[in-house]
PDB file of C-alpha atoms in Angstrom:
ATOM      1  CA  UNK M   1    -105.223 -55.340 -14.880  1.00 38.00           C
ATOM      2  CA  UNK M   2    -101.759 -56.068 -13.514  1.00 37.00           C
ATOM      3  CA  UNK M   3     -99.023 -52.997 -14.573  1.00 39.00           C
ATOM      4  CA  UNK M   4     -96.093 -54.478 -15.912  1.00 38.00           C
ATOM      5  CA  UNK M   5     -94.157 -51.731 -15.046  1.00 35.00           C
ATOM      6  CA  UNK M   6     -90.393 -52.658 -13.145  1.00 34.00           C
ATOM      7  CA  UNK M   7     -90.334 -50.794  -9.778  1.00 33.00           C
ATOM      8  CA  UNK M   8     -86.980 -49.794  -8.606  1.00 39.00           C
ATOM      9  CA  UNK M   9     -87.272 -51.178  -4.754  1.00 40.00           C
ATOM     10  CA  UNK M  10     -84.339 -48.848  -3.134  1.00 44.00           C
ATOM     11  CA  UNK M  11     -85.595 -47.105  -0.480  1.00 45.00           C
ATOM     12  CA  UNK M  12     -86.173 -43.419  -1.656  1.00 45.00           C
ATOM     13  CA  UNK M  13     -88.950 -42.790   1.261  1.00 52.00           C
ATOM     14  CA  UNK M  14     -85.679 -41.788   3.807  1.00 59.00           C
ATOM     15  CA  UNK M  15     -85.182 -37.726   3.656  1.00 64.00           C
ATOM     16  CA  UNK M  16     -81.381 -37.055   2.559  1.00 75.00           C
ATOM     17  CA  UNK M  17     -79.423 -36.167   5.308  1.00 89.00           C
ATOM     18  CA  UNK M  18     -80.086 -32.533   6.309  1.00 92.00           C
ATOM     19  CA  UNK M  19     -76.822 -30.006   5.789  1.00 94.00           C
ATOM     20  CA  UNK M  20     -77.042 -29.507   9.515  1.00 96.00           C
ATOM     21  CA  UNK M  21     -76.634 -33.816   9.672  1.00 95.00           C
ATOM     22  CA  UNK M  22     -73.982 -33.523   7.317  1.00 96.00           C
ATOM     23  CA  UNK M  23     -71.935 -30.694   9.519  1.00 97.00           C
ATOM     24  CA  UNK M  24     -72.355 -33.368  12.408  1.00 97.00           C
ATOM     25  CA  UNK M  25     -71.332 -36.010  11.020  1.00 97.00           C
ATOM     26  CA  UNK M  26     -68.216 -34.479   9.442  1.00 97.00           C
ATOM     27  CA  UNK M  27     -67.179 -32.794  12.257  1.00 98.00           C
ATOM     28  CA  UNK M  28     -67.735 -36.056  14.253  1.00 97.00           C
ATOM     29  CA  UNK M  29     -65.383 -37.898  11.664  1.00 98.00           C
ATOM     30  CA  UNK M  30     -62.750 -35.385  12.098  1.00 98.00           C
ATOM     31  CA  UNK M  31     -62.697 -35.784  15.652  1.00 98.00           C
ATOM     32  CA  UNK M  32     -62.112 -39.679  15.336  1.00 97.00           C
ATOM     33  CA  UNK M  33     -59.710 -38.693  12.642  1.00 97.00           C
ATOM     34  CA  UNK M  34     -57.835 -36.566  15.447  1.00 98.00           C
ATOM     35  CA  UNK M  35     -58.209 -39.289  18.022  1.00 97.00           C
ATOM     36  CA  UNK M  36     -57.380 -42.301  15.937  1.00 96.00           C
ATOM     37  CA  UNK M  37     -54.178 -40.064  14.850  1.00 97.00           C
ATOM     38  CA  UNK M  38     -53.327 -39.533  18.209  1.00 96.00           C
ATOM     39  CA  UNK M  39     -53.492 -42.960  19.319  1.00 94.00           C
ATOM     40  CA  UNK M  40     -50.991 -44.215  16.763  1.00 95.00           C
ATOM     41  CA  UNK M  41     -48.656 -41.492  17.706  1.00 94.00           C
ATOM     42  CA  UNK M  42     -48.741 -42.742  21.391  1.00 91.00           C
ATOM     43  CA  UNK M  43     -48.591 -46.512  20.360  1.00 87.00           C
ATOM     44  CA  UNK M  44     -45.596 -45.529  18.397  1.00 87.00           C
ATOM     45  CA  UNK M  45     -43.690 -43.734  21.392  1.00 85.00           C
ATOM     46  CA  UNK M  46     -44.004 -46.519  23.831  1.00 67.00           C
ATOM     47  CA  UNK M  47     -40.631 -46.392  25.058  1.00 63.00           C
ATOM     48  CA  UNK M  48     -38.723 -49.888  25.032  1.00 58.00           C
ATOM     49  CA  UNK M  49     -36.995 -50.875  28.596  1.00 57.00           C
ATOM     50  CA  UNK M  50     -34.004 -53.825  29.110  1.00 57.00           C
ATOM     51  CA  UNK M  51     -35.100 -54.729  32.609  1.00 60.00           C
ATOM     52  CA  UNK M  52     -35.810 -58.609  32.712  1.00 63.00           C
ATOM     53  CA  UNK M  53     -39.166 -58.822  34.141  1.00 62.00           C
ATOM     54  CA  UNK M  54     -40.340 -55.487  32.112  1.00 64.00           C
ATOM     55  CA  UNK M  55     -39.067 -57.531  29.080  1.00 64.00           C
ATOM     56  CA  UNK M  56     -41.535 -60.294  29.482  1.00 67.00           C
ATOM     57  CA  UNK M  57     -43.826 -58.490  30.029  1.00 68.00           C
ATOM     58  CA  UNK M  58     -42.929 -56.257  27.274  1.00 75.00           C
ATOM     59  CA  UNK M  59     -44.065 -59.453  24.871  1.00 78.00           C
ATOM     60  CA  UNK M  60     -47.711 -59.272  25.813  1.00 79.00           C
ATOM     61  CA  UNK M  61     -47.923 -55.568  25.767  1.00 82.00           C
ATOM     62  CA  UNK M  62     -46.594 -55.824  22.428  1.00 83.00           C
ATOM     63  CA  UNK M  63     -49.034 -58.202  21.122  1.00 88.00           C
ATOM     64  CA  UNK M  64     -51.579 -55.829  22.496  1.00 88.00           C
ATOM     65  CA  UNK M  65     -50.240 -52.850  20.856  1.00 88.00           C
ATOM     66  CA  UNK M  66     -49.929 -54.486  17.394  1.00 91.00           C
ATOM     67  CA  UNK M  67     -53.600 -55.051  17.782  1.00 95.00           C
ATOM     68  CA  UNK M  68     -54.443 -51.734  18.949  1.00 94.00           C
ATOM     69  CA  UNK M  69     -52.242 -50.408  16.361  1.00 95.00           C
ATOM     70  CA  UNK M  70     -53.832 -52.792  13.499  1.00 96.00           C
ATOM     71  CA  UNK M  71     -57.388 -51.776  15.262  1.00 96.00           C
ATOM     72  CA  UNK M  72     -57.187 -47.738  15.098  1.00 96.00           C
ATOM     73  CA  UNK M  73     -55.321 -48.035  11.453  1.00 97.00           C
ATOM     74  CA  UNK M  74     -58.777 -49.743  10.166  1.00 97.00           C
ATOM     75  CA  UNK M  75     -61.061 -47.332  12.107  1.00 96.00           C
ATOM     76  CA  UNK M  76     -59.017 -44.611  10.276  1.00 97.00           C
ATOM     77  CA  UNK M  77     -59.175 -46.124   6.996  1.00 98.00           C
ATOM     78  CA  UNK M  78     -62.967 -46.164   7.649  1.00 97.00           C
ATOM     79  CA  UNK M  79     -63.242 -42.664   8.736  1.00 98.00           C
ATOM     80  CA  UNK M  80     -61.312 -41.338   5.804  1.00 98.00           C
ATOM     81  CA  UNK M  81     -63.334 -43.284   3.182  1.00 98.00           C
ATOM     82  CA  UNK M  82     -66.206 -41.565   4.797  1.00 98.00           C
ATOM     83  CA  UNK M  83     -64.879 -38.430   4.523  1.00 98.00           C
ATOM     84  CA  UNK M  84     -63.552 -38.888   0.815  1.00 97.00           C
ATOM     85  CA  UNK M  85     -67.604 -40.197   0.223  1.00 97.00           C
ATOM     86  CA  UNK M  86     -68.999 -36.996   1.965  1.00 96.00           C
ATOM     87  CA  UNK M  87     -66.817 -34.708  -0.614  1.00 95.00           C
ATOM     88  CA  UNK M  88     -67.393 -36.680  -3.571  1.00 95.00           C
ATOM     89  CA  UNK M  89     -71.452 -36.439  -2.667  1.00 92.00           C
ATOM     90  CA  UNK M  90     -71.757 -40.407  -1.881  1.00 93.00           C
ATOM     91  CA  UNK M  91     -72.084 -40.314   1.735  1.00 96.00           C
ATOM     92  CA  UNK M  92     -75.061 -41.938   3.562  1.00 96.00           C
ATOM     93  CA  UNK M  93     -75.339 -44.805   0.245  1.00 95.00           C
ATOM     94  CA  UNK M  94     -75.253 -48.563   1.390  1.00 96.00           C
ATOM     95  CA  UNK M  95     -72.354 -49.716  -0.927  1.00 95.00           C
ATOM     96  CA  UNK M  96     -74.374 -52.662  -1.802  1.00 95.00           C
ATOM     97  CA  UNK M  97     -78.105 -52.084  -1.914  1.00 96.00           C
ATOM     98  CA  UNK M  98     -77.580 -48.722  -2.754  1.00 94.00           C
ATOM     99  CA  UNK M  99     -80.368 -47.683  -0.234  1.00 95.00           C
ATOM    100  CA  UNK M 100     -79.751 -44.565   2.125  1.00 95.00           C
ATOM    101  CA  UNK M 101     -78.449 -45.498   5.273  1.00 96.00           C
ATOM    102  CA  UNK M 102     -80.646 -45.063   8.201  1.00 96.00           C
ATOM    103  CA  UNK M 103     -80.083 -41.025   9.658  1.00 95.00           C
ATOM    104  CA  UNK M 104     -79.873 -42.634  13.387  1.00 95.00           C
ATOM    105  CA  UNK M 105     -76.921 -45.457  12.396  1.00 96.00           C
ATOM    106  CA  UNK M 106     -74.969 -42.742  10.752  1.00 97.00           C
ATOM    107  CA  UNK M 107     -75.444 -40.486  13.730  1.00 95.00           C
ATOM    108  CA  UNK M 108     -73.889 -43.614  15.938  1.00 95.00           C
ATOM    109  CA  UNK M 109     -71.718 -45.224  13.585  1.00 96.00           C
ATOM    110  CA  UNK M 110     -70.989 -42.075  10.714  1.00 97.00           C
ATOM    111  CA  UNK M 111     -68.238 -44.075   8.835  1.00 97.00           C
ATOM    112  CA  UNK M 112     -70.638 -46.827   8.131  1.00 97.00           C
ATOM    113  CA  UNK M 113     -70.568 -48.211   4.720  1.00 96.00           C
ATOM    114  CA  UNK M 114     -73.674 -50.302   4.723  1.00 96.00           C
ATOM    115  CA  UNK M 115     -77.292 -49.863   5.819  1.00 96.00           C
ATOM    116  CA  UNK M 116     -78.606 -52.258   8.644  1.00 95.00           C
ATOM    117  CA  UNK M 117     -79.964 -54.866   6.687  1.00 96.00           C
ATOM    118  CA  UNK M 118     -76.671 -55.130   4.340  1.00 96.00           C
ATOM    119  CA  UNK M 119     -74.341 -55.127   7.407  1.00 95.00           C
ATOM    120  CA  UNK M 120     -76.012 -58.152   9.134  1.00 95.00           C
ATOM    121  CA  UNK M 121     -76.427 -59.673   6.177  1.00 94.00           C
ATOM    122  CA  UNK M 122     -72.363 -59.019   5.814  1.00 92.00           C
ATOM    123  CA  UNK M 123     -72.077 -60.477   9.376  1.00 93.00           C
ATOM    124  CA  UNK M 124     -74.289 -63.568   9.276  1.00 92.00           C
ATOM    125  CA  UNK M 125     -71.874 -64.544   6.129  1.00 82.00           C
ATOM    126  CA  UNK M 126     -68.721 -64.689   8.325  1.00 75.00           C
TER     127      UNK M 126
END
C-alpha cells in the first residue's frame, strides 16, 4: 500500500548551526563589516592632483575606484543583511528553497543567501 501522505522535501537532516558556529560567523561578518568600511573611507580620500599626465591617468584610476567603490558597497550590503538575519533568527536559510545552508559554505562565504544548489541554479540563469 502506497501512503499518500505529502512529505515536506527541505532538508532538515543538516544540524543547526552550533552557538559556537554562530559566534564565528558573526564575528567573521563584523570583521568584513570593519574592512569593507575601511575601504570606502580610503576610496573616498584619494586625493585629486592637476598635473597633466597624473590627470590621465587619474581617468582610469577613477573608473577603477567607482568599481571598487560599487564592489565593497554590495559586499557590505551583503554582510549587513546577514547580520540583520542572524538577529532576527533567519540566518543559515536558503532564501529560496528554504533548506539550511551547508555549515562549510557559510564558514567560507557567511553572508551567503542561498544554499549551493540555489546559487548555481541563480548563476546558470544569468
Amino acid at each position: 500500500m502506497v501512503n499518500n501522505q505529502i512529505i515536506d522535501d527541505r532538508d532538515t537532516r543538516q544540524p543547526a548551526l552550533s552557538p559556537e558556529d554562530l559566534a564565528v560567523l558573526r564575528e567573521n561578518l563584523r570583521e568584513q563589516r570593519l574592512f569593507r568600511e575601511d575601504q570606502l573611507r580610503q576610496i573616498a580620500a584619494v586625493p585629486s592632483r592637476t598635473d597633466e599626465l597624473i590627470q590621465r591617468r587619474s581617468a582610469a584610476q577613477t573608473e577603477v575606484r567607482v568599481k571598487l567603490a560599487a564592489s565593497a558597497r554590495m559586499v557590505l550590503a551583503d554582510v549587513e543583511a546577514a547580520l540583520d538575519r542572524m538577529a532576527e533568527g533567519r540566518y543559515g536559510r536558503c532564501h529560496l528553497c528554504r533548506r539550511t545552508i551547508d555549515r562549510d559554505r557559510l564558514m567560507i562565504v557567511p553572508q551567503a543567501r542561498y544554499c549551493a544548489r540555489c546559487q548555481q541554479v541563480r548563476e546558470a540563469g544569468r
